[in-house]
Every structure is written in structure tokens, then in C-alpha cells.
mmCIF file of C-alpha atoms in Angstrom:
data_model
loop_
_atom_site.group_PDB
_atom_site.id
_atom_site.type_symbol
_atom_site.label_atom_id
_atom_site.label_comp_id
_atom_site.label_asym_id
_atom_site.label_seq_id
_atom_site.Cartn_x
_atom_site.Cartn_y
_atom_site.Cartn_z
ATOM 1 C CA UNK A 55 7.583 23.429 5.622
ATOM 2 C CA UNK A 56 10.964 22.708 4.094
ATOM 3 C CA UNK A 57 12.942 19.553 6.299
ATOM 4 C CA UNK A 58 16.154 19.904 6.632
ATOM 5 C CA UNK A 59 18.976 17.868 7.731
ATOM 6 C CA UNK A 60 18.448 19.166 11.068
ATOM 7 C CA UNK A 61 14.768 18.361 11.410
ATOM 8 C CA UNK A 62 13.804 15.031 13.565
ATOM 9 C CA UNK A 63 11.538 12.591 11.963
ATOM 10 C CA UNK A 64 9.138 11.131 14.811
ATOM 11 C CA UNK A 65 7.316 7.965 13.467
ATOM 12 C CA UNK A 66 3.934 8.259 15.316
ATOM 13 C CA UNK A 67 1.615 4.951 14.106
ATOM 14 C CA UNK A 68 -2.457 5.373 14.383
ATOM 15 C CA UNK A 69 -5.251 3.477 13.969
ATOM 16 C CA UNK A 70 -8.469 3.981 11.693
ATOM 17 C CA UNK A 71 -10.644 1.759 13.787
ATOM 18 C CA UNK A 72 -13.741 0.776 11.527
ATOM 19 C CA UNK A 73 -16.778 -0.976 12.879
ATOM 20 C CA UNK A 74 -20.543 -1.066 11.128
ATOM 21 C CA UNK A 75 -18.983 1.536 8.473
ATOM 22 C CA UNK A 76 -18.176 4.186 11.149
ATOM 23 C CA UNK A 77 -14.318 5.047 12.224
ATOM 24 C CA UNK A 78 -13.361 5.772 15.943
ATOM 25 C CA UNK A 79 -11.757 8.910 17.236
ATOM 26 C CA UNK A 80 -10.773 9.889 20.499
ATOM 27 C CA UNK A 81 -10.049 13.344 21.729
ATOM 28 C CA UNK A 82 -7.419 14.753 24.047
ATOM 29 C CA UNK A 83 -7.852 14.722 27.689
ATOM 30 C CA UNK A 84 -6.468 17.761 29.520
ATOM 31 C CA UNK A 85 -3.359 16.256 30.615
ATOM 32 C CA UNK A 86 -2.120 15.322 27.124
ATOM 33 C CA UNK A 87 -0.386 18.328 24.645
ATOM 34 C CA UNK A 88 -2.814 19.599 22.020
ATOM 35 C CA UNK A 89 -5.641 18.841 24.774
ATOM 36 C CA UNK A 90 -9.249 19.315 23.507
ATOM 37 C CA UNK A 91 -8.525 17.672 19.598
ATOM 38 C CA UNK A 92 -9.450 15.276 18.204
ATOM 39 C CA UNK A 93 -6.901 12.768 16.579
ATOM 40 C CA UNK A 94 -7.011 8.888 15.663
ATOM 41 C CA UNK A 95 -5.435 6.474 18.630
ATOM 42 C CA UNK A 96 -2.202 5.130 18.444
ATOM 43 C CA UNK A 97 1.437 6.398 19.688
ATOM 44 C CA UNK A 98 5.836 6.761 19.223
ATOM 45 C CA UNK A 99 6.911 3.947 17.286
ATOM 46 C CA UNK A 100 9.666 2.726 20.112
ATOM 47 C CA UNK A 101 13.232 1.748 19.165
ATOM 48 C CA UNK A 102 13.067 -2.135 17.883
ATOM 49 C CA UNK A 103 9.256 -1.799 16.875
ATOM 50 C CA UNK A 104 7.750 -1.934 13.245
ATOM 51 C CA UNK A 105 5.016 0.925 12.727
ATOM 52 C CA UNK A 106 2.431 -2.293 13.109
ATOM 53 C CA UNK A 107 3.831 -3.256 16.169
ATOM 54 C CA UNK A 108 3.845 -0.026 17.828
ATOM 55 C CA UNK A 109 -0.038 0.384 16.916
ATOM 56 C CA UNK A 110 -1.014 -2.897 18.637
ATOM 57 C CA UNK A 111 0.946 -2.132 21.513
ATOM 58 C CA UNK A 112 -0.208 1.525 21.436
ATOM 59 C CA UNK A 113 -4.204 0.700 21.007
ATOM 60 C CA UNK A 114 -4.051 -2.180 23.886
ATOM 61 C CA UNK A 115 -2.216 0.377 26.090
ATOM 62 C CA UNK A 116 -5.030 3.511 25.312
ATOM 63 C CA UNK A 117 -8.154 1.274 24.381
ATOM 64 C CA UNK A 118 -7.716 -1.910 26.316
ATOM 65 C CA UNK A 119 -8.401 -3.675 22.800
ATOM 66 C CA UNK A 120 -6.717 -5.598 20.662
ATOM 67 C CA UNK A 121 -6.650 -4.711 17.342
ATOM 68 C CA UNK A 122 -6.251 -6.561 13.923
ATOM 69 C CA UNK A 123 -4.186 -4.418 11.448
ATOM 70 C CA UNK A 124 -6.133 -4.628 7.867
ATOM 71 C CA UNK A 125 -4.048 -2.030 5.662
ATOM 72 C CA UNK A 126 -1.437 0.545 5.576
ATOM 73 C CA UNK A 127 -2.692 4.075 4.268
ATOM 74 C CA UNK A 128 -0.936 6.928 3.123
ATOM 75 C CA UNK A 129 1.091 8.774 5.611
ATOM 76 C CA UNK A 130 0.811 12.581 6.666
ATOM 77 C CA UNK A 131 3.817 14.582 7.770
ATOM 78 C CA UNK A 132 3.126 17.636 10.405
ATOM 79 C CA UNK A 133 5.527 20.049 12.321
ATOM 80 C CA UNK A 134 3.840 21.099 15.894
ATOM 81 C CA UNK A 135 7.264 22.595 17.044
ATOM 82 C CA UNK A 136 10.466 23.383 15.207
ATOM 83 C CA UNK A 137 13.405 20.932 14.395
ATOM 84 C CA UNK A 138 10.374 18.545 15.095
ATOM 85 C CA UNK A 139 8.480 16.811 11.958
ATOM 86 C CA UNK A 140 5.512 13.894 12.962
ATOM 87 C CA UNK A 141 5.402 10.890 10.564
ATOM 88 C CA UNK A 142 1.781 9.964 11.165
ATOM 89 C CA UNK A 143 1.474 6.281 9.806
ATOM 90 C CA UNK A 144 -2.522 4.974 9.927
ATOM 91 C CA UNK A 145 -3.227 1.753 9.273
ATOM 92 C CA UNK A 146 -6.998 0.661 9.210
ATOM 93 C CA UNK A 147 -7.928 -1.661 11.503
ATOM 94 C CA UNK A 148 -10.598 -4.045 13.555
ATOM 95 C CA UNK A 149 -11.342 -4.729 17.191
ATOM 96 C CA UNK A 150 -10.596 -8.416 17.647
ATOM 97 C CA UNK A 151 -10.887 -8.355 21.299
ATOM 98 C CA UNK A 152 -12.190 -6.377 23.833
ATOM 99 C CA UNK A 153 -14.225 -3.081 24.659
ATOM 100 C CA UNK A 154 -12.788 0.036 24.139
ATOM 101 C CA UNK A 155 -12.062 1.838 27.889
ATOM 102 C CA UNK A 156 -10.201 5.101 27.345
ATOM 103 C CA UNK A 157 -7.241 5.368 30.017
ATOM 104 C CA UNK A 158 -5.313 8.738 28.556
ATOM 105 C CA UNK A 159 -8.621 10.352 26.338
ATOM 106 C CA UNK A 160 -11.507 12.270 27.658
ATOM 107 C CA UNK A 161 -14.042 11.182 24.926
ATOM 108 C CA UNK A 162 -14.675 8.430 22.014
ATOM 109 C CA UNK A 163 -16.690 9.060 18.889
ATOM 110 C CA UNK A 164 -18.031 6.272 16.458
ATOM 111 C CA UNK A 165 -18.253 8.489 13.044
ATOM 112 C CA UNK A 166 -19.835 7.915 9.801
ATOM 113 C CA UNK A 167 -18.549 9.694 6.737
ATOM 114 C CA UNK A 168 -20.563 12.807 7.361
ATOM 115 C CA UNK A 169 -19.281 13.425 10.443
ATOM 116 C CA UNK A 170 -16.139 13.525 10.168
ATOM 117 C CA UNK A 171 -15.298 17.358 9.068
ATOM 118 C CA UNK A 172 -17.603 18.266 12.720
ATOM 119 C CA UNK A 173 -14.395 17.263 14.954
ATOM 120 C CA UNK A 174 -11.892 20.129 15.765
ATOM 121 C CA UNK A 175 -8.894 17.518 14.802
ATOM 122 C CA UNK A 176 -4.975 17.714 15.120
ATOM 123 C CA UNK A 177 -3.145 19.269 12.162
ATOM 124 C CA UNK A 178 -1.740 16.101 11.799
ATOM 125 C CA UNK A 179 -4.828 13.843 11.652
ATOM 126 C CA UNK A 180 -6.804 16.754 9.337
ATOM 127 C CA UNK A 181 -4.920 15.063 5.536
ATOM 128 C CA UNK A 182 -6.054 11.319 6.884
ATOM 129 C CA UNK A 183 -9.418 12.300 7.514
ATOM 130 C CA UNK A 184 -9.458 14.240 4.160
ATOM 131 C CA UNK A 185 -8.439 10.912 2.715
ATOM 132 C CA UNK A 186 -10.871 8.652 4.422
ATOM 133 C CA UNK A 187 -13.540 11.311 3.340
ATOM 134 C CA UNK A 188 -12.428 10.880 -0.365
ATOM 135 C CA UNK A 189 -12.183 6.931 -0.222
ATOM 136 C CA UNK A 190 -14.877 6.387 2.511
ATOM 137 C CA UNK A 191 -16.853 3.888 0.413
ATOM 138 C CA UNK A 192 -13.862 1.647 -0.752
ATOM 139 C CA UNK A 193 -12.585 1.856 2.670
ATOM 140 C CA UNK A 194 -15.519 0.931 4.438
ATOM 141 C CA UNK A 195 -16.270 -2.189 2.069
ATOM 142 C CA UNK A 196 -12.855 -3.423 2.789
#
């Protein structure tokens, strides 16, 4: 899809949450848009916050966790609705504190790398799990 100057940019920060070599998704509840996929956490970078920021805030919010940011990946651009463009920005990550309670999801997934193409996930998310799949042993070692 071609962006022009008329198309908003919506910076949308999410979390590749690794733990014992397996990655955490969470899928939509009902209540949420795109209900029923799957997608990593995380949430609208807000006015005044850095994409890191956001995430913590974000993942404490959804999770009840506290997260420590390891690395920036590469981000994936998506279009759900026109004049709209989602700037998804993952960053891998550890739980530092915390169990994960989901407060806005309907379901949580632990997933190792052969797993991950048997989730029905949101356009968006579907070029970062390609990645991970592709990278899945350096990642996992980090």
C-alpha cells in the first residue's frame, strides 16, 4: 500500500516476551477490534512517551508484569483501515517481575519456534513472527 501525505502513522510498541526459549502471545478477547487473533502484547505509544516507555507501561497495564526491554527488532508497517497505517515496533523482552494475569485478552500461549505459524495472527504481527521464525535461534540465545 502506497502512504501518502494523507495517511496517519500510529506508533503501536509490542513485546516479544521470551522465557525457557518460548515467546508469549496473547489473543483478542471479544471486546477488543480484530477479536479472536492472535498478536504480541503491547499498545499506542502516548504523546510524551518513547516506543520503550509505552511497552512497559503497556505490558504492566495488560499483563500485570514488569518487563525488562532487551532489544529493538525490525518494525512492520500494516493498514487495517484507510488513511490509517500501524507502526508496529517489537522489542524483545523479559519478565522481571510478576505473573502474567490477562485483564483485556481471552487467552496466553507460551510458543516454541514450531508453533508459531499454528496461531491465526494479526496482519500486523504475521512479518514479526516471520522474522522471529527466521532468527529464532540467535534470538533465543540472546
Amino acid at each position: 500500500m502506497l502512504s501518502g501525505s494523507s495517511m496517519q502513522t500510529i506508533p503501536v510498541s509490542c513485546a516479544i516476551i521470551l522465557r525457557d526459549h518460548h515467546i508469549l502471545a496473547v489473543k483478542r478477547s471479544e471486546s477488543m477490534p480484530l477479536a479472536g487473533f492472535w498478536e504480541f502484547p503491547g499498545g499506542k505509544v502516548e504523546k510524551g512517551e518513547s516506543p520503550p516507555e509505552s511497552l512497559v507501561r503497556e505490558i504492566q497495564e495488560e499483563l500485570q508484569v514488569t518487563i525488562q526491554i532487551k532489544k529493538e527488532l525490525p518494525h512492520s508497517k500494516h493498514s487495517y483501515t484507510e488513511g490509517k497505517l500501524i507502526q508496529l515496533i517489537p522489542f524483545l523482552a523479559e519478565i522481571s517481575a510478576g505473573e502474567v494475569h490477562l485483564v483485556e485478552h481471552e487467552e496466553v500461549r507460551w510458543l516454541g519456534a514450531k508453533e508459531l505459524f499454528q496461531l491465526n495472527w494479526a496482519a500486523a504481527d504475521v512479518p514479526i513472527v516471520q522474522f522471529l521464525h527466521d532468527n529464532w535461534s540467535e534470538l533465543v540465545a540472546f
